[in-house]
mmCIF file of C-alpha atoms in Angstrom:
data_model
loop_
_atom_site.group_PDB
_atom_site.id
_atom_site.type_symbol
_atom_site.label_atom_id
_atom_site.label_comp_id
_atom_site.label_asym_id
_atom_site.label_seq_id
_atom_site.Cartn_x
_atom_site.Cartn_y
_atom_site.Cartn_z
ATOM 1 C CA MET M 194 2.007 -47.912 6.647
ATOM 2 C CA GLY M 195 2.143 -44.368 7.892
ATOM 3 C CA ALA M 196 -0.712 -41.919 7.920
ATOM 4 C CA LYS M 197 -1.833 -40.719 4.512
ATOM 5 C CA ILE M 198 -0.373 -37.343 3.632
ATOM 6 C CA LYS M 199 -3.019 -34.713 3.034
ATOM 7 C CA GLU M 200 -2.876 -33.359 -0.508
ATOM 8 C CA ILE M 201 -3.314 -29.607 -0.911
ATOM 9 C CA PRO M 202 -3.965 -28.436 -4.486
ATOM 10 C CA ALA M 203 -1.494 -25.823 -5.678
ATOM 11 C CA LYS M 204 -2.353 -23.078 -8.130
ATOM 12 C CA LEU M 205 0.349 -21.381 -10.132
ATOM 13 C CA PRO M 206 0.282 -17.575 -10.256
ATOM 14 C CA LYS M 207 -1.534 -16.132 -13.258
ATOM 15 C CA ASN M 208 1.754 -14.724 -14.538
ATOM 16 C CA PHE M 209 2.641 -18.252 -15.654
ATOM 17 C CA ASP M 210 -0.254 -18.139 -18.128
ATOM 18 C CA LYS M 211 1.160 -15.069 -19.826
ATOM 19 C CA PRO M 212 3.930 -15.063 -22.430
ATOM 20 C CA ASP M 213 7.318 -13.802 -21.333
ATOM 21 C CA GLU M 214 7.770 -10.080 -21.822
ATOM 22 C CA PRO M 215 10.860 -8.626 -23.547
ATOM 23 C CA TRP M 216 13.645 -7.873 -21.055
ATOM 24 C CA TYR M 217 13.242 -4.110 -21.390
ATOM 25 C CA ARG M 218 9.654 -4.342 -20.119
ATOM 26 C CA TYR M 219 11.088 -5.177 -16.719
ATOM 27 C CA VAL M 220 13.293 -2.066 -16.660
ATOM 28 C CA THR M 221 11.376 0.678 -14.842
ATOM 29 C CA ILE M 222 12.258 3.871 -13.037
ATOM 30 C CA ASP M 223 11.425 2.063 -9.784
ATOM 31 C CA LEU M 224 14.041 -0.603 -10.521
ATOM 32 C CA ILE M 225 16.657 2.020 -11.382
ATOM 33 C CA TRP M 226 15.850 3.994 -8.228
ATOM 34 C CA LYS M 227 16.117 0.856 -6.090
ATOM 35 C CA VAL M 228 19.526 -0.027 -7.561
ATOM 36 C CA LEU M 229 20.765 3.530 -6.991
ATOM 37 C CA GLY M 230 19.515 3.338 -3.415
ATOM 38 C CA TYR M 231 21.812 0.406 -2.766
ATOM 39 C CA THR M 232 24.767 1.894 -4.644
ATOM 40 C CA LEU M 233 25.497 5.538 -5.461
ATOM 41 C CA LEU M 234 22.851 6.929 -3.113
ATOM 42 C CA HIS M 235 23.831 4.758 -0.161
ATOM 43 C CA PRO M 236 26.127 6.450 2.415
ATOM 44 C CA TRP M 237 28.059 3.247 3.149
ATOM 45 C CA VAL M 238 28.856 2.668 -0.532
ATOM 46 C CA SER M 239 29.777 6.355 -0.918
ATOM 47 C CA TRP M 240 32.420 6.063 1.800
ATOM 48 C CA ILE M 241 33.684 2.806 0.268
ATOM 49 C CA VAL M 242 34.472 4.815 -2.868
ATOM 50 C CA VAL M 243 36.512 7.240 -0.735
ATOM 51 C CA LEU M 244 38.400 4.350 0.876
ATOM 52 C CA CYS M 245 39.098 2.812 -2.540
ATOM 53 C CA LEU M 246 40.590 6.090 -3.758
ATOM 54 C CA ARG M 247 42.787 6.262 -0.663
ATOM 55 C CA ALA M 248 43.854 2.668 -1.225
ATOM 56 C CA GLN M 249 45.191 3.872 -4.575
ATOM 57 C CA VAL M 250 47.058 6.624 -2.690
ATOM 58 C CA THR M 251 44.942 9.338 -4.301
ATOM 59 C CA PRO M 252 45.881 12.718 -2.742
ATOM 60 C CA TYR M 253 43.131 14.537 -0.831
ATOM 61 C CA GLU M 254 43.573 17.627 -2.998
ATOM 62 C CA ASN M 255 42.703 15.737 -6.211
ATOM 63 C CA ILE M 256 39.349 16.673 -7.712
ATOM 64 C CA GLU M 257 38.032 13.086 -7.769
ATOM 65 C CA MET M 258 38.853 12.676 -4.062
ATOM 66 C CA ARG M 259 37.133 15.936 -3.171
ATOM 67 C CA ILE M 260 34.048 15.013 -5.160
ATOM 68 C CA ALA M 261 33.902 11.583 -3.531
ATOM 69 C CA ILE M 262 34.242 13.030 -0.008
ATOM 70 C CA VAL M 263 31.622 15.723 -0.614
ATOM 71 C CA TRP M 264 29.238 13.166 -2.115
ATOM 72 C CA ALA M 265 29.732 10.792 0.828
ATOM 73 C CA CYS M 266 29.102 13.629 3.292
ATOM 74 C CA VAL M 267 25.921 14.645 1.447
ATOM 75 C CA MET M 268 24.572 11.068 1.370
ATOM 76 C CA THR M 269 25.374 10.620 5.064
ATOM 77 C CA THR M 270 23.622 13.882 5.940
ATOM 78 C CA VAL M 271 20.548 12.910 3.938
ATOM 79 C CA ALA M 272 20.421 9.498 5.634
ATOM 80 C CA ILE M 273 20.755 10.983 9.134
ATOM 81 C CA PHE M 274 18.130 13.624 8.341
ATOM 82 C CA GLY M 275 15.743 10.880 7.189
ATOM 83 C CA ILE M 276 16.243 8.901 10.405
ATOM 84 C CA ILE M 277 15.648 11.975 12.567
ATOM 85 C CA SER M 278 12.612 12.977 10.494
ATOM 86 C CA ASP M 279 11.021 9.535 10.870
ATOM 87 C CA LYS M 280 11.761 9.526 14.593
ATOM 88 C CA ILE M 281 10.067 12.901 15.045
ATOM 89 C CA ALA M 282 7.082 11.934 12.902
ATOM 90 C CA PHE M 283 6.506 8.349 14.013
ATOM 91 C CA GLY M 284 8.262 7.926 17.369
ATOM 92 C CA ASP M 285 9.843 4.729 18.656
ATOM 93 C CA SER M 286 8.871 1.313 17.352
ATOM 94 C CA ARG M 287 6.859 -1.144 19.421
ATOM 95 C CA GLU M 288 7.600 -4.810 20.061
ATOM 96 C CA VAL M 289 5.618 -7.171 17.857
ATOM 97 C CA ASP M 290 5.236 -10.883 18.607
ATOM 98 C CA LEU M 291 2.876 -12.498 16.113
ATOM 99 C CA SER M 292 1.954 -15.213 18.600
ATOM 100 C CA GLU M 293 0.481 -12.523 20.838
ATOM 101 C CA GLU M 294 -1.134 -10.413 18.121
ATOM 102 C CA VAL M 295 -4.672 -10.701 16.762
ATOM 103 C CA ILE M 296 -4.868 -9.495 13.164
ATOM 104 C CA VAL M 297 -8.099 -8.260 11.569
ATOM 105 C CA ILE M 298 -8.169 -7.736 7.796
ATOM 106 C CA THR M 299 -11.156 -6.269 5.984
ATOM 107 C CA GLY M 300 -11.714 -7.326 2.378
ATOM 108 C CA GLY M 301 -9.365 -10.260 2.826
ATOM 109 C CA VAL M 302 -10.910 -12.872 0.521
ATOM 110 C CA GLU M 303 -9.379 -11.563 -2.701
ATOM 111 C CA GLY M 304 -6.535 -9.353 -3.890
ATOM 112 C CA LEU M 305 -4.116 -7.621 -1.556
ATOM 113 C CA GLY M 306 -6.060 -8.497 1.582
ATOM 114 C CA ALA M 307 -6.147 -12.198 0.709
ATOM 115 C CA LEU M 308 -2.399 -12.240 0.140
ATOM 116 C CA MET M 309 -1.668 -10.751 3.568
ATOM 117 C CA ALA M 310 -4.181 -13.029 5.284
ATOM 118 C CA GLU M 311 -2.708 -16.164 3.708
ATOM 119 C CA VAL M 312 0.871 -15.148 4.554
ATOM 120 C CA TYR M 313 -0.033 -14.647 8.203
ATOM 121 C CA GLY M 314 -2.090 -17.836 8.149
ATOM 122 C CA MET M 315 0.928 -19.830 6.949
ATOM 123 C CA ARG M 316 2.899 -18.353 9.849
ATOM 124 C CA ASN M 317 0.290 -19.559 12.359
ATOM 125 C CA ALA M 318 -0.717 -16.043 13.351
ATOM 126 C CA ASN M 319 -4.187 -15.272 14.702
ATOM 127 C CA VAL M 320 -5.964 -13.882 11.626
ATOM 128 C CA ALA M 321 -9.592 -12.829 11.223
ATOM 129 C CA VAL M 322 -10.901 -11.750 7.816
ATOM 130 C CA LEU M 323 -14.048 -9.653 7.413
ATOM 131 C CA ASP M 324 -15.626 -9.853 3.970
ATOM 132 C CA THR M 325 -19.010 -10.157 2.314
ATOM 133 C CA LYS M 326 -17.748 -13.103 0.255
ATOM 134 C CA LYS M 327 -18.086 -16.578 1.732
ATOM 135 C CA VAL M 328 -15.215 -19.030 2.219
ATOM 136 C CA ASP M 329 -15.933 -22.677 2.997
ATOM 137 C CA ASP M 330 -14.607 -24.202 6.196
ATOM 138 C CA GLU M 331 -12.195 -26.588 4.453
ATOM 139 C CA GLU M 332 -10.466 -23.777 2.553
ATOM 140 C CA ALA M 333 -10.314 -21.654 5.695
ATOM 141 C CA GLU M 334 -8.722 -24.514 7.635
ATOM 142 C CA GLU M 335 -6.118 -25.060 4.917
ATOM 143 C CA LYS M 336 -5.151 -21.388 4.991
ATOM 144 C CA GLY M 337 -5.165 -21.162 8.789
ATOM 145 C CA VAL M 338 -7.474 -18.126 8.710
ATOM 146 C CA LEU M 339 -10.845 -17.452 10.334
ATOM 147 C CA TYR M 340 -13.320 -15.876 7.911
ATOM 148 C CA TYR M 341 -16.329 -13.895 9.099
ATOM 149 C CA GLU M 342 -19.058 -12.911 6.664
ATOM 150 C CA CYS M 343 -19.548 -9.228 7.353
ATOM 151 C CA ASP M 344 -20.451 -6.009 5.549
ATOM 152 C CA VAL M 345 -17.925 -3.637 7.133
ATOM 153 C CA GLY M 346 -20.030 -0.713 5.924
ATOM 154 C CA ASP M 347 -22.674 -1.743 8.480
ATOM 155 C CA ALA M 348 -21.665 -0.648 11.984
ATOM 156 C CA LYS M 349 -23.951 -3.152 13.732
ATOM 157 C CA GLN M 350 -22.518 -6.073 11.774
ATOM 158 C CA VAL M 351 -18.970 -4.991 12.634
ATOM 159 C CA GLU M 352 -19.855 -4.795 16.341
ATOM 160 C CA ARG M 353 -21.485 -8.235 16.258
ATOM 161 C CA ILE M 354 -18.531 -9.848 14.462
ATOM 162 C CA ALA M 355 -16.068 -8.077 16.771
ATOM 163 C CA ALA M 356 -17.628 -9.863 19.744
ATOM 164 C CA GLU M 357 -17.129 -13.200 17.962
ATOM 165 C CA ILE M 358 -13.490 -12.399 17.132
ATOM 166 C CA ILE M 359 -12.739 -11.469 20.739
ATOM 167 C CA GLU M 360 -14.307 -14.720 21.909
ATOM 168 C CA ASP M 361 -12.474 -16.827 19.295
ATOM 169 C CA LEU M 362 -9.051 -15.154 19.177
ATOM 170 C CA GLY M 363 -8.909 -12.319 21.701
ATOM 171 C CA PRO M 364 -8.922 -8.511 21.416
ATOM 172 C CA PRO M 365 -7.533 -7.344 18.043
ATOM 173 C CA THR M 366 -4.165 -5.562 18.068
ATOM 174 C CA ILE M 367 -3.537 -5.174 14.323
ATOM 175 C CA LEU M 368 -6.217 -3.740 12.040
ATOM 176 C CA ILE M 369 -5.718 -3.684 8.263
ATOM 177 C CA ASN M 370 -8.501 -1.635 6.663
ATOM 178 C CA ASN M 371 -8.283 -2.921 3.106
ATOM 179 C CA ALA M 372 -11.901 -3.356 1.933
ATOM 180 C CA GLY M 373 -12.734 -1.488 -1.236
ATOM 181 C CA ILE M 374 -14.977 -1.496 -4.301
ATOM 182 C CA VAL M 375 -14.964 0.525 -7.516
ATOM 183 C CA ARG M 376 -17.804 1.530 -9.812
ATOM 184 C CA PRO M 377 -16.365 3.056 -13.017
ATOM 185 C CA LYS M 378 -19.142 5.463 -13.908
ATOM 186 C CA SER M 379 -19.361 9.162 -14.576
ATOM 187 C CA ILE M 380 -21.003 11.440 -12.022
ATOM 188 C CA LEU M 381 -24.137 11.738 -14.176
ATOM 189 C CA ASP M 382 -24.425 7.974 -14.732
ATOM 190 C CA SER M 383 -23.932 7.091 -11.061
ATOM 191 C CA THR M 384 -26.998 6.475 -8.935
ATOM 192 C CA ALA M 385 -27.346 7.663 -5.351
ATOM 193 C CA GLU M 386 -27.356 4.041 -4.163
ATOM 194 C CA GLU M 387 -24.086 3.246 -5.989
ATOM 195 C CA VAL M 388 -22.293 6.287 -4.588
ATOM 196 C CA GLU M 389 -23.558 5.541 -1.102
ATOM 197 C CA GLN M 390 -22.436 1.902 -1.326
ATOM 198 C CA THR M 391 -18.969 2.958 -2.509
ATOM 199 C CA PHE M 392 -18.551 5.322 0.432
ATOM 200 C CA ARG M 393 -19.971 2.767 2.873
ATOM 201 C CA THR M 394 -17.397 0.184 1.801
ATOM 202 C CA ASN M 395 -14.376 2.398 1.097
ATOM 203 C CA THR M 396 -14.727 5.092 3.765
ATOM 204 C CA LEU M 397 -17.408 4.540 6.399
ATOM 205 C CA SER M 398 -16.084 1.024 7.024
ATOM 206 C CA HIS M 399 -12.907 2.584 8.432
ATOM 207 C CA PHE M 400 -14.920 4.570 10.949
ATOM 208 C CA ASN M 401 -16.863 1.437 11.916
ATOM 209 C CA THR M 402 -13.772 -0.695 12.489
ATOM 210 C CA LEU M 403 -11.880 2.087 14.283
ATOM 211 C CA ARG M 404 -14.742 2.776 16.694
ATOM 212 C CA THR M 405 -15.034 -0.948 17.359
ATOM 213 C CA PHE M 406 -11.410 -2.136 17.588
ATOM 214 C CA LEU M 407 -9.410 0.942 18.615
ATOM 215 C CA PRO M 408 -10.682 0.943 22.256
ATOM 216 C CA HIS M 409 -9.210 -2.549 22.716
ATOM 217 C CA MET M 410 -5.843 -1.338 21.414
ATOM 218 C CA LEU M 411 -5.923 1.657 23.760
ATOM 219 C CA ASN M 412 -6.702 -0.619 26.709
ATOM 220 C CA ALA M 413 -3.755 -2.845 25.772
ATOM 221 C CA ASN M 414 -1.574 0.220 25.069
ATOM 222 C CA ARG M 415 -0.366 -1.297 21.786
ATOM 223 C CA GLY M 416 -1.575 -1.823 18.241
ATOM 224 C CA THR M 417 -1.102 -1.139 14.544
ATOM 225 C CA ILE M 418 -3.663 0.370 12.160
ATOM 226 C CA VAL M 419 -3.170 0.146 8.388
ATOM 227 C CA THR M 420 -5.168 2.454 6.120
ATOM 228 C CA VAL M 421 -5.207 1.392 2.473
ATOM 229 C CA SER M 422 -6.015 4.406 0.296
ATOM 230 C CA SER M 423 -4.935 5.037 -3.316
ATOM 231 C CA VAL M 424 -2.827 7.424 -5.337
ATOM 232 C CA LEU M 425 -6.083 8.290 -7.139
ATOM 233 C CA GLY M 426 -7.251 9.847 -3.893
ATOM 234 C CA GLN M 427 -4.702 12.590 -4.567
ATOM 235 C CA LEU M 428 -5.237 12.774 -8.330
ATOM 236 C CA GLY M 429 -8.902 12.208 -8.998
ATOM 237 C CA ALA M 430 -9.951 10.714 -12.334
ATOM 238 C CA ALA M 431 -12.819 10.884 -14.774
ATOM 239 C CA ASN M 432 -15.417 8.108 -14.431
ATOM 240 C CA LEU M 433 -14.046 7.225 -10.998
ATOM 241 C CA SER M 434 -15.488 10.087 -8.980
ATOM 242 C CA SER M 435 -17.021 8.046 -6.157
ATOM 243 C CA TYR M 436 -13.946 5.819 -5.838
ATOM 244 C CA THR M 437 -11.404 8.652 -5.845
ATOM 245 C CA ALA M 438 -13.480 10.780 -3.469
ATOM 246 C CA SER M 439 -13.868 7.892 -1.024
ATOM 247 C CA LYS M 440 -10.122 7.219 -1.129
ATOM 248 C CA ALA M 441 -9.287 10.918 -0.736
ATOM 249 C CA ALA M 442 -11.343 10.965 2.457
ATOM 250 C CA LEU M 443 -9.058 8.275 3.876
ATOM 251 C CA LEU M 444 -6.049 10.578 3.570
ATOM 252 C CA ALA M 445 -7.710 13.115 5.855
ATOM 253 C CA LEU M 446 -8.959 10.349 8.150
ATOM 254 C CA HIS M 447 -5.436 8.978 8.547
ATOM 255 C CA SER M 448 -4.053 12.413 9.483
ATOM 256 C CA SER M 449 -6.871 12.969 11.975
ATOM 257 C CA LEU M 450 -6.335 9.515 13.486
ATOM 258 C CA ARG M 451 -2.632 10.210 14.004
ATOM 259 C CA ALA M 452 -3.408 13.543 15.637
ATOM 260 C CA GLU M 453 -5.955 12.018 18.019
ATOM 261 C CA LEU M 454 -3.653 9.155 19.001
ATOM 262 C CA ALA M 455 -0.907 11.689 19.779
ATOM 263 C CA GLN M 456 -3.266 13.374 22.244
ATOM 264 C CA HIS M 457 -4.303 10.131 23.939
ATOM 265 C CA SER M 458 -2.312 8.922 26.939
ATOM 266 C CA ASN M 459 -2.328 5.304 25.674
ATOM 267 C CA GLY M 460 -1.897 6.116 21.997
ATOM 268 C CA GLN M 461 1.893 6.307 21.856
ATOM 269 C CA ASP M 462 2.388 2.622 21.061
ATOM 270 C CA ILE M 463 -0.405 2.435 18.515
ATOM 271 C CA LYS M 464 1.281 2.654 15.136
ATOM 272 C CA THR M 465 -0.343 3.889 11.937
ATOM 273 C CA ILE M 466 0.541 2.984 8.363
ATOM 274 C CA LEU M 467 -0.842 4.802 5.306
ATOM 275 C CA VAL M 468 -0.756 2.919 1.991
ATOM 276 C CA THR M 469 -1.253 4.844 -1.268
ATOM 277 C CA PRO M 470 -0.497 2.390 -4.085
ATOM 278 C CA GLY M 471 -0.642 3.044 -7.778
ATOM 279 C CA GLN M 472 -2.330 0.641 -10.175
ATOM 280 C CA MET M 473 -2.119 -2.940 -8.923
ATOM 281 C CA SER M 474 -2.456 -6.116 -10.950
ATOM 282 C CA THR M 475 -5.732 -7.130 -9.312
ATOM 283 C CA LYS M 476 -9.223 -7.781 -10.676
ATOM 284 C CA MET M 477 -10.322 -4.257 -9.783
ATOM 285 C CA PHE M 478 -8.345 -2.614 -12.621
ATOM 286 C CA ALA M 479 -7.334 -5.692 -14.628
ATOM 287 C CA SER M 480 -8.247 -4.269 -18.045
ATOM 288 C CA VAL M 481 -6.772 -0.792 -17.461
ATOM 289 C CA LYS M 482 -3.492 -0.132 -19.252
ATOM 290 C CA THR M 483 -0.787 2.034 -17.726
ATOM 291 C CA PRO M 484 0.336 5.011 -19.877
ATOM 292 C CA SER M 485 4.012 4.192 -19.376
ATOM 293 C CA ASN M 486 5.427 0.929 -18.140
ATOM 294 C CA PHE M 487 8.717 2.730 -17.408
ATOM 295 C CA LEU M 488 7.384 5.698 -15.412
ATOM 296 C CA ALA M 489 4.182 4.178 -14.063
ATOM 297 C CA PRO M 490 4.555 0.386 -13.863
ATOM 298 C CA ILE M 491 1.728 -1.824 -12.664
ATOM 299 C CA VAL M 492 2.491 -3.025 -9.149
ATOM 300 C CA ALA M 493 2.082 -6.618 -8.043
ATOM 301 C CA PRO M 494 0.066 -6.999 -4.801
ATOM 302 C CA VAL M 495 2.950 -8.986 -3.328
ATOM 303 C CA ASP M 496 5.183 -5.891 -3.498
ATOM 304 C CA ILE M 497 2.642 -3.838 -1.525
ATOM 305 C CA ALA M 498 1.990 -6.664 0.937
ATOM 306 C CA LYS M 499 5.721 -7.109 1.529
ATOM 307 C CA GLU M 500 6.096 -3.452 2.547
ATOM 308 C CA ILE M 501 3.023 -3.516 4.794
ATOM 309 C CA LEU M 502 4.138 -6.682 6.575
ATOM 310 C CA ARG M 503 7.645 -5.279 6.998
ATOM 311 C CA LEU M 504 6.427 -2.166 8.813
ATOM 312 C CA ILE M 505 3.896 -4.093 10.892
ATOM 313 C CA GLU M 506 6.456 -6.600 12.138
ATOM 314 C CA LYS M 507 9.057 -3.913 12.834
ATOM 315 C CA GLY M 508 6.424 -2.204 14.982
ATOM 316 C CA GLU M 509 6.795 1.058 13.105
ATOM 317 C CA SER M 510 4.505 3.714 11.698
ATOM 318 C CA GLY M 511 5.075 4.922 8.168
ATOM 319 C CA GLU M 512 3.774 5.640 4.700
ATOM 320 C CA ILE M 513 3.953 3.213 1.785
ATOM 321 C CA ALA M 514 3.731 4.683 -1.707
ATOM 322 C CA VAL M 515 4.506 2.333 -4.598
ATOM 323 C CA PRO M 516 5.455 2.750 -7.430
ATOM 324 C CA LEU M 517 7.866 5.677 -7.231
ATOM 325 C CA TYR M 518 5.630 8.309 -8.822
ATOM 326 C CA SER M 519 2.970 7.859 -6.127
ATOM 327 C CA ARG M 520 5.524 8.966 -3.529
ATOM 328 C CA TYR M 521 6.020 12.339 -5.202
ATOM 329 C CA ILE M 522 2.616 12.867 -6.834
ATOM 330 C CA GLN M 523 1.852 15.760 -4.475
ATOM 331 C CA ILE M 524 4.453 17.815 -6.335
ATOM 332 C CA LEU M 525 1.997 17.923 -9.249
ATOM 333 C CA ALA M 526 -0.253 20.257 -7.256
ATOM 334 C CA LEU M 527 2.615 22.777 -6.955
ATOM 335 C CA LEU M 528 2.953 23.119 -10.727
ATOM 336 C CA PRO M 529 1.100 25.766 -12.768
ATOM 337 C CA VAL M 530 -2.416 24.634 -13.659
ATOM 338 C CA GLY M 531 -1.536 24.608 -17.357
ATOM 339 C CA VAL M 532 1.321 22.196 -16.729
ATOM 340 C CA GLN M 533 -0.961 20.047 -14.566
ATOM 341 C CA THR M 534 -3.459 19.865 -17.436
ATOM 342 C CA LEU M 535 -0.766 18.790 -19.890
ATOM 343 C CA VAL M 536 0.532 16.127 -17.485
ATOM 344 C CA ARG M 537 -2.965 14.724 -16.962
ATOM 345 C CA ARG M 538 -3.584 14.685 -20.710
ATOM 346 C CA TRP M 539 -0.286 12.932 -21.404
ATOM 347 C CA SER M 540 -0.795 10.391 -18.646
ATOM 348 C CA GLY M 541 -4.260 9.464 -19.902
ATOM 349 C CA VAL M 542 -5.597 9.171 -16.343
ATOM 350 C CA ASP M 543 -8.939 10.700 -17.356
ATOM 351 C CA MET M 544 -9.438 8.425 -20.366
ATOM 352 C CA ALA M 545 -8.228 5.184 -18.806
ATOM 353 C CA MET M 546 -11.686 3.848 -17.880
ATOM 354 C CA VAL M 547 -13.112 4.641 -21.315
ATOM 355 C CA LYS M 548 -10.234 3.013 -23.185
ATOM 356 C CA ALA M 549 -10.544 -0.042 -20.960
ATOM 357 C CA GLY M 550 -14.208 -0.298 -21.921
ATOM 358 C CA LEU M 551 -15.326 0.110 -18.301
ATOM 359 C CA ALA M 552 -17.141 3.422 -18.690
ATOM 360 C CA LYS M 553 -18.756 5.644 -21.270
ATOM 361 C CA GLY M 554 -16.821 8.691 -22.368
ATOM 362 C CA VAL M 555 -18.329 12.162 -22.574
ATOM 363 C CA ASP M 556 -17.404 13.628 -25.960
ATOM 364 C CA LYS M 557 -14.632 11.053 -26.316
ATOM 365 C CA GLU M 558 -13.832 11.960 -29.924
ATOM 366 C CA ALA M 559 -13.519 15.664 -29.100
ATOM 367 C CA ASP M 560 -11.228 14.872 -26.189
ATOM 368 C CA GLU M 561 -8.947 12.684 -28.299
ATOM 369 C CA LYS M 562 -8.586 15.468 -30.940
ATOM 370 C CA ARG M 563 -7.360 17.996 -28.369
#
């Protein structure tokens, strides 16, 4: 008889435990925008329409032909402008061979970080996860990932673990700063220790990992750094002051990092990726309901991970903002303050933690009457 096949327990996604939603719950503005991007808003499809009209011997002077040609020219111009803009902003891509890369992921035991770690582990990449949560050796071996127990908010721990990673796998070339915690409390209810811990994990950890791993990337003249922030870093929200402030700091950190790499002689092939997701279906905000499933759908971690992995493996820099509203949320700041107030009130962003039962509201009844 042959060798006994090792059995690996499989767990179905949690979505299988939930009842099927009505079909219209799956129709969102993101889905519509994606379909348009592959059809009417795609330059290739736009020119196909022109060719189809010519195949029907439609004269060039006909209004439908003129509209089709103008539309195709506009879509082509927009596409070319986007390519040139990305080239100016992010430069050329670098070559990425996963067999030669060493990937470090902070906060990779659960949520988005765990998903990326397990995907790379299945592909036999060199993956090191830094997290305060423990993972037993058998589970780590099954996933093909090395787990290091580490508080990334502690600079000395990061330096100590970095030495172990270099000895075990080699100098890191891809850094995914994903670690994050949230404490849904108002400013007055938050203690100094809680605020400090939030900033240590969400913000200072990025400084610790950058100071530790970036020199190795500069020596190798290649690398990719992923900064996972949040759309709330641009919005702010009641009862999430420490979380939103710590995520807002990452936006400035990312811009400063890009500027410093541009000034460094070996920084050209070190790519940077900024991730500003909306609400994800993770434990962190599991009980929070979105104000509109159509305009602000909850994003599955796999959708974010897919975009991050795509940019990493293409060797490109970029910005990932999902769902659609998070890509254009900065426009809100250009509106009159009265309009901004009405939008915030309609969206319910400042009452979300209270309604989810995660925080106490200040004059909740008065706010709901306004």
